[in-house]
Coordinates of C-alpha atoms and ligand atoms in Angstrom, one line a residue:
X6 CA 86.5 80.0 93.6
X7 CA 83.6 77.8 95.6
X8 CA 80.6 78.5 96.4
X9 CA 79.7 80.0 93.4
X10 CA 76.0 80.4 92.1
X11 CA 76.4 80.6 88.2
X12 CA 73.4 80.8 85.9
X13 CA 73.3 77.0 84.5
X14 CA 74.6 77.7 81.3
X15 CA 76.4 74.6 78.8
X16 CA 79.6 75.9 80.4
X17 CA 78.4 75.7 83.7
X18 CA 76.8 72.6 83.7
X19 CA 80.1 71.1 81.7
X20 CA 82.0 72.6 84.5
X21 CA 79.5 70.9 87.1
X22 CA 79.8 67.6 85.6
X23 CA 83.6 67.6 85.5
X24 CA 83.8 68.7 89.1
X25 CA 81.6 65.5 90.1
X26 CA 84.0 63.4 88.5
X27 CA 86.6 65.0 90.6
X28 CA 84.5 64.0 93.3
X29 CA 83.7 67.2 94.2
X30 CA 79.9 68.8 95.3
X31 CA 77.5 70.8 93.3
X32 CA 74.2 72.0 94.1
X33 CA 72.0 72.0 90.7
X34 CA 67.8 72.3 90.2
X35 CA 65.6 69.7 89.9
X36 CA 61.7 70.3 89.2
X37 CA 61.1 69.1 92.9
X38 CA 63.7 70.8 94.7
X39 CA 67.5 71.4 94.9
X40 CA 69.6 68.8 95.1
X41 CA 73.4 68.4 96.8
X42 CA 74.7 65.8 94.3
X43 CA 77.9 63.8 94.4
X44 CA 79.4 61.4 91.7
X45 CA 77.1 58.2 93.1
X46 CA 79.8 56.1 92.0
X47 CA 82.4 57.7 94.4
X48 CA 82.1 56.6 98.3
X49 CA 84.1 59.6 99.9
X50 CA 82.3 62.5 97.6
X51 CA 78.8 61.0 99.0
X52 CA 80.0 60.8 102.4
X53 CA 80.9 65.0 101.4
X54 CA 77.7 65.4 101.4
X55 CA 76.6 64.3 104.9
X56 CA 79.4 66.2 106.6
X57 CA 77.9 69.8 104.5
X58 CA 74.4 68.7 105.4
X59 CA 75.0 67.9 108.8
X60 CA 73.2 65.3 108.5
X61 CA 74.0 61.8 110.7
X62 CA 75.1 59.4 108.3
X63 CA 72.2 56.8 108.7
X64 CA 70.0 58.4 106.2
X65 CA 70.1 57.0 102.3
X66 CA 70.3 59.1 99.5
X67 CA 68.5 58.9 96.4
X68 CA 71.0 58.2 93.3
X69 CA 69.4 60.4 90.0
X70 CA 69.9 59.0 86.6
X71 CA 69.4 60.4 83.2
X72 CA 67.1 57.9 81.6
X73 CA 65.2 55.1 82.3
X74 CA 67.2 52.5 80.9
X75 CA 70.0 53.9 83.3
X76 CA 68.1 51.7 86.1
X77 CA 70.0 48.3 85.3
X78 CA 72.7 49.4 86.5
X79 CA 71.8 50.4 89.7
X80 CA 69.1 48.1 90.6
X81 CA 69.4 44.0 90.5
X82 CA 65.8 43.7 90.0
X83 CA 63.1 46.2 88.9
X84 CA 60.0 44.6 89.9
X85 CA 57.0 45.1 87.3
X86 CA 54.7 47.8 88.9
X87 CA 58.1 50.1 89.3
X88 CA 58.5 49.7 85.9
X89 CA 54.7 51.1 85.0
X90 CA 55.2 53.7 87.4
X91 CA 58.5 55.0 85.5
X92 CA 57.3 54.3 82.5
X93 CA 54.1 56.5 83.7
X94 CA 56.3 59.3 85.7
X95 CA 59.8 59.8 84.7
X96 CA 61.2 61.9 84.1
X97 CA 59.4 63.3 86.8
X98 CA 58.8 63.9 90.4
X99 CA 59.0 60.4 91.2
X100 CA 61.6 58.2 93.5
X101 CA 61.2 54.2 93.5
X102 CA 62.9 52.1 96.2
X103 CA 63.9 49.1 94.4
X104 CA 66.4 46.1 95.3
X105 CA 70.1 47.4 94.7
X106 CA 72.5 46.1 92.8
X107 CA 75.9 44.7 94.5
X108 CA 77.8 47.5 94.1
X109 CA 76.1 50.2 94.7
X110 CA 78.5 51.8 97.9
X111 CA 76.8 51.4 101.8
X112 CA 77.2 55.0 102.2
X113 CA 74.2 55.6 99.7
X114 CA 71.6 53.0 100.4
X115 CA 72.8 53.4 104.6
X116 CA 73.9 49.8 104.1
X117 CA 70.4 48.8 102.8
X118 CA 69.6 46.1 100.5
X119 CA 67.6 48.7 98.2
X120 CA 68.1 52.1 96.4
X121 CA 66.0 55.1 95.9
X122 CA 66.3 56.1 92.1
X123 CA 65.1 58.9 90.1
X124 CA 64.7 60.4 86.8
X125 CA 64.1 64.2 87.4
X126 CA 62.6 66.1 84.5
X127 CA 64.1 69.8 84.9
X128 CA 66.3 70.7 82.1
X129 CA 69.3 71.6 83.9
X130 CA 68.8 68.5 85.8
X131 CA 68.9 66.6 82.8
X132 CA 71.6 68.1 81.3
X133 CA 73.8 67.8 84.2
X134 CA 73.1 63.9 84.3
X135 CA 73.3 63.7 80.6
X136 CA 77.3 65.4 80.6
X137 CA 78.3 63.5 83.8
X138 CA 77.1 59.9 82.6
X139 CA 76.7 58.6 85.6
X140 CA 74.5 58.5 88.9
X141 CA 73.9 61.7 90.8
X142 CA 73.7 60.9 94.7
X143 CA 71.4 64.1 95.8
X144 CA 69.7 64.8 99.3
X145 CA 68.2 68.0 99.5
X146 CA 70.9 70.8 99.5
X147 CA 69.5 71.9 102.9
X148 CA 71.5 71.7 106.0
X149 CA 69.6 68.8 108.1
X150 CA 67.0 70.0 110.1
X151 CA 65.9 73.1 107.5
X152 CA 63.5 73.1 105.0
X153 CA 64.3 72.3 101.5
X154 CA 65.4 74.9 99.2
X155 CA 64.3 75.8 96.2
X156 CA 65.9 78.6 94.8
X157 CA 69.6 78.9 94.4
X158 CA 70.0 81.5 96.8
X159 CA 68.1 79.2 99.4
X160 CA 71.0 76.6 98.8
X161 CA 73.5 79.6 99.3
X162 CA 71.7 80.8 102.5
X163 CA 72.2 77.0 103.9
X164 CA 75.4 75.6 102.8
X165 CA 77.4 79.0 102.0
X166 CA 80.6 77.9 99.9
X167 CA 80.5 74.4 100.5
X168 CA 79.1 73.2 97.5
X169 CA 82.1 73.7 94.7
X170 CA 79.5 75.2 92.6
X171 CA 75.4 76.0 92.8
X172 CA 74.2 75.7 88.8
X173 CA 71.1 78.6 89.2
X174 CA 68.4 77.3 87.2
X175 CA 65.6 79.3 89.0
X176 CA 62.9 78.6 91.2
X177 CA 61.5 74.9 91.3
X178 CA 58.3 74.2 89.5
X179 CA 56.7 71.5 92.3
X180 CA 58.6 73.0 95.3
X181 CA 58.2 69.9 97.8
X182 CA 60.3 66.9 97.5
X183 CA 59.6 64.1 95.2
X184 CA 56.4 60.8 95.6
X185 CA 58.4 57.9 97.2
X186 CA 57.4 54.8 96.9
X187 CA 58.9 51.6 97.7
X188 CA 58.7 47.9 96.7
X189 CA 59.6 46.0 99.2
X190 CA 57.1 42.9 99.7
X191 CA 54.3 42.6 97.4
X192 CA 52.2 45.8 98.0
X193 CA 53.9 49.3 96.8
X194 CA 54.1 51.4 99.7
X195 CA 54.0 55.5 99.8
X196 CA 57.1 56.3 101.5
X197 CA 56.6 60.3 101.3
X198 CA 53.4 61.7 99.1
X199 CA 54.8 64.2 96.5
X200 CA 53.0 65.7 93.5
X201 CA 51.8 62.9 91.9
X202 CA 48.2 62.3 93.4
X203 CA 47.5 59.0 95.3
X204 CA 44.9 58.3 93.0
X205 CA 47.3 58.6 89.8
X206 CA 49.7 56.4 91.7
X207 CA 46.5 53.9 92.3
X208 CA 45.5 54.4 88.3
X209 CA 49.0 52.7 86.9
X210 CA 49.4 50.4 90.0
X211 CA 46.0 49.1 89.4
X212 CA 45.5 49.4 93.4
X213 CA 45.8 51.6 96.2
X214 CA 49.5 51.5 97.6
X215 CA 49.6 51.2 101.3
X216 CA 50.8 54.6 102.8
X217 CA 53.7 54.4 105.6
X218 CA 53.0 55.5 109.0
X219 CA 54.6 58.5 109.6
X220 CA 57.7 57.6 111.5
X221 CA 58.1 54.2 109.1
X222 CA 61.7 53.8 110.0
X223 CA 63.4 53.6 106.5
X224 CA 62.6 56.9 104.9
X225 CA 63.9 59.8 107.7
X226 CA 61.8 62.0 105.6
X227 CA 58.7 60.7 107.1
X228 CA 59.5 61.4 110.9
X229 CA 57.2 64.3 112.0
X230 CA 59.7 66.8 112.6
X231 CA 61.0 67.0 108.9
X232 CA 60.9 70.3 106.7
X233 CA 60.9 72.2 110.0
X234 CA 60.9 76.1 110.1
X235 CA 63.1 77.6 113.6
X236 CA 59.8 79.6 114.5
X237 CA 57.8 77.8 116.9
X238 CA 54.9 76.8 114.4
X239 CA 51.1 75.9 114.6
X240 CA 48.7 74.5 112.5
X241 CA 45.2 75.7 112.7
X242 CA 41.5 76.1 111.5
X243 CA 41.0 79.5 110.5
X244 CA 38.6 80.3 113.2
X245 CA 41.2 79.1 115.7
X246 CA 44.2 80.7 114.4
X247 CA 42.2 84.3 114.3
X248 CA 41.4 83.8 118.1
X249 CA 45.3 82.3 118.3
X250 CA 47.1 85.6 116.3
X251 CA 44.5 88.3 118.7
X252 CA 45.3 86.6 121.7
X253 CA 49.5 87.0 121.0
X254 CA 48.8 90.5 119.8
X255 CA 47.5 91.3 122.4
X256 CA 50.2 90.0 124.7
X257 CA 52.6 91.6 122.4
X258 CA 54.2 88.7 120.9
X259 CA 55.4 89.2 117.3
X260 CA 53.7 86.8 114.7
X261 CA 54.3 85.5 111.1
X262 CA 51.4 83.9 109.5
X263 CA 51.0 81.5 106.7
X264 CA 47.2 82.4 105.5
X265 CA 45.2 81.3 102.9
X266 CA 41.6 82.2 102.9
X267 CA 42.0 84.6 106.4
X268 CA 42.8 88.2 105.2
X269 CA 45.2 89.8 108.1
X270 CA 43.5 92.5 110.8
X271 CA 43.3 95.7 110.3
X272 CA 46.1 96.7 112.8
X273 CA 48.0 93.5 112.3
X274 CA 51.7 94.6 111.7
X275 CA 53.7 91.1 111.6
X276 CA 54.7 89.4 108.6
X277 CA 51.9 87.9 106.5
X278 CA 51.9 85.9 103.5
X279 CA 48.9 84.8 102.2
X280 CA 49.2 81.1 100.1
X281 CA 48.1 80.2 96.9
X282 CA 44.7 78.4 97.2
X283 CA 45.3 75.7 95.0
X284 CA 47.7 73.0 96.0
X285 CA 50.2 72.8 93.3
X286 CA 50.6 76.6 93.5
X287 CA 50.8 76.2 97.3
X288 CA 53.2 73.5 97.1
X289 CA 55.2 75.4 94.4
X290 CA 56.0 78.7 97.4
X291 CA 55.6 76.7 100.4
X292 CA 59.1 76.4 101.3
X293 CA 60.0 80.3 100.3
X294 CA 57.0 81.1 102.2
X295 CA 58.5 79.5 105.5
X296 CA 61.9 80.7 104.7
X297 CA 60.5 83.8 104.6
X298 CA 58.3 83.7 107.5
X299 CA 61.0 82.2 109.9
X300 CA 63.4 85.4 108.7
X301 CA 60.9 87.6 110.5
X302 CA 61.9 86.6 113.8
X303 CA 58.6 86.2 115.7
X304 CA 57.2 84.8 118.3
X305 CA 55.5 82.3 116.9
X306 CA 54.1 81.4 113.4
X307 CA 50.4 80.5 113.1
X308 CA 49.9 78.3 109.3
X309 CA 46.1 78.3 108.5
X310 CA 45.0 74.5 107.7
X311 CA 44.5 73.4 104.1
X312 CA 41.6 71.4 103.3
X313 CA 41.5 67.4 104.3
X314 CA 41.2 66.5 100.9
X315 CA 43.5 63.8 98.8
X316 CA 44.3 66.8 96.8
X317 CA 46.3 68.4 99.5
X318 CA 48.1 65.1 101.2
X319 CA 51.5 66.2 100.3
X320 CA 51.3 69.9 101.3
X321 CA 49.3 68.5 104.3
X322 CA 52.3 66.0 105.2
X323 CA 54.7 69.1 105.3
X324 CA 52.6 71.5 107.4
X325 CA 52.4 68.4 110.1
X326 CA 55.9 68.1 109.9
X327 CA 56.8 72.0 109.7
X328 CA 55.0 72.1 113.4
X329 CA 56.5 69.6 115.2
X330 CA 59.6 71.0 115.8
X331 CA 60.9 69.0 119.0
X332 CA 62.5 66.1 117.0
X333 CA 66.3 66.6 115.9
X334 CA 66.0 64.4 113.4
X335 CA 65.5 66.0 110.2
X336 CA 66.6 65.6 106.4
Ligands
TXA429 O1 63.1 65.5 95.5 C1 63.3 64.9 96.3 O2 63.5 64.0 96.5 C2 65.1 65.3 96.1 C3 65.1 65.8 94.7 C4 67.0 66.7 95.0 O3 65.5 64.9 94.0 N1 66.1 64.7 97.2 C5 65.5 64.7 98.3 O4 66.1 63.6 99.2 O5 64.3 65.0 98.7 P1 66.7 63.6 100.5 O6 67.6 63.0 101.3 O7 66.5 64.9 101.2 O8 64.7 62.4 101.0 C6 65.3 61.5 100.8 C7 64.4 60.5 101.6 C8 65.1 60.4 102.6 O9 64.4 60.3 103.9 C9 65.7 59.0 102.5 O10 65.8 58.4 103.9 C10 64.8 58.5 101.4 O11 64.5 59.2 100.6 N2 65.4 57.3 100.7 C11 66.5 57.4 100.0 N3 67.0 56.4 99.5 C12 66.1 55.4 100.4 C13 65.9 54.0 100.7 N4 67.0 52.9 99.8 N5 64.8 53.6 101.1 C14 64.0 54.0 101.9 N6 64.3 55.2 102.0 C15 65.2 56.1 101.0
MG430 MG1 65.6 66.2 102.5

């Protein structure tokens, strides 16, 4: 049997660890999104991740570790600032890009001199890492070009029976991918905003990290086209959204709306979801909402803009990508 969704009991976690040792792929929950895991020390197994996702091989993958001590096995050097972030935020939704150890396979790092490392906090991810004993290479468990999965059912919808096992640990709490900080030169670089606020990174680092340009070459997750639904989507201020909606409805177009403060017009019969008003709640359900609205097969998806405030940085980043669908380069 393959592609089973199983409740993440101790037995299932033990079986998943055995499958990983066998070079098979296992999908598992983390606090951010579900990952598609392979033994990071097995190049063939990691290569299969790319095939299953339909993702080009020129994107590095994150190696997940059971605890911060394991970093020494994967990084040849850990800058003091990276160590400080690890102490402050691991286990948790933070990925550190650090100089790689010599043995790390090129398929994991895309042949680069750096490796992405993360110690997740989700109890199932931690139990799986402990049972497996090594590093687990895992990108988000979605098909390339789709939004990340935040439930086991999302994984199955995207990857069908390709993973040998899908461990079901319920819906992810954070809901968007980890914050990524790279240590290449002297100044830490925020490659991807996530649940950890810029101000909290700055407090630990003693300085505000540089924020990467949106199409910085080494983090494909920063290309504008990632995390996109299939329905043509636009991000609009509330008043503009209301006007656009009226026009589309007038033209008999099917519209789906991800609202936040707005309420639906009285006669509206399209798909409408009211998202949470706070950034953490909004992020938690964002991808599930995008999937649900995408499934409505509307002609247009209108997304109500979120506040221009630092607390919304990561959500705004994902929304901006979701509404730039032309590119075909997506993780
Ligand atoms: O929350 C997360 O980070 C999830 C869970 C499963 O841990 N993983 C995830 O992986 O989002 P993925 O592959 O979908 O996105 C990871 C991003 C990619 O954009 C990749 O290019 C970047 O991290 N990345 C990984 N290793 C890197 C490296 N050595 N240098 C620069 N970017 C790297
Ligand atoms: Mg991804």
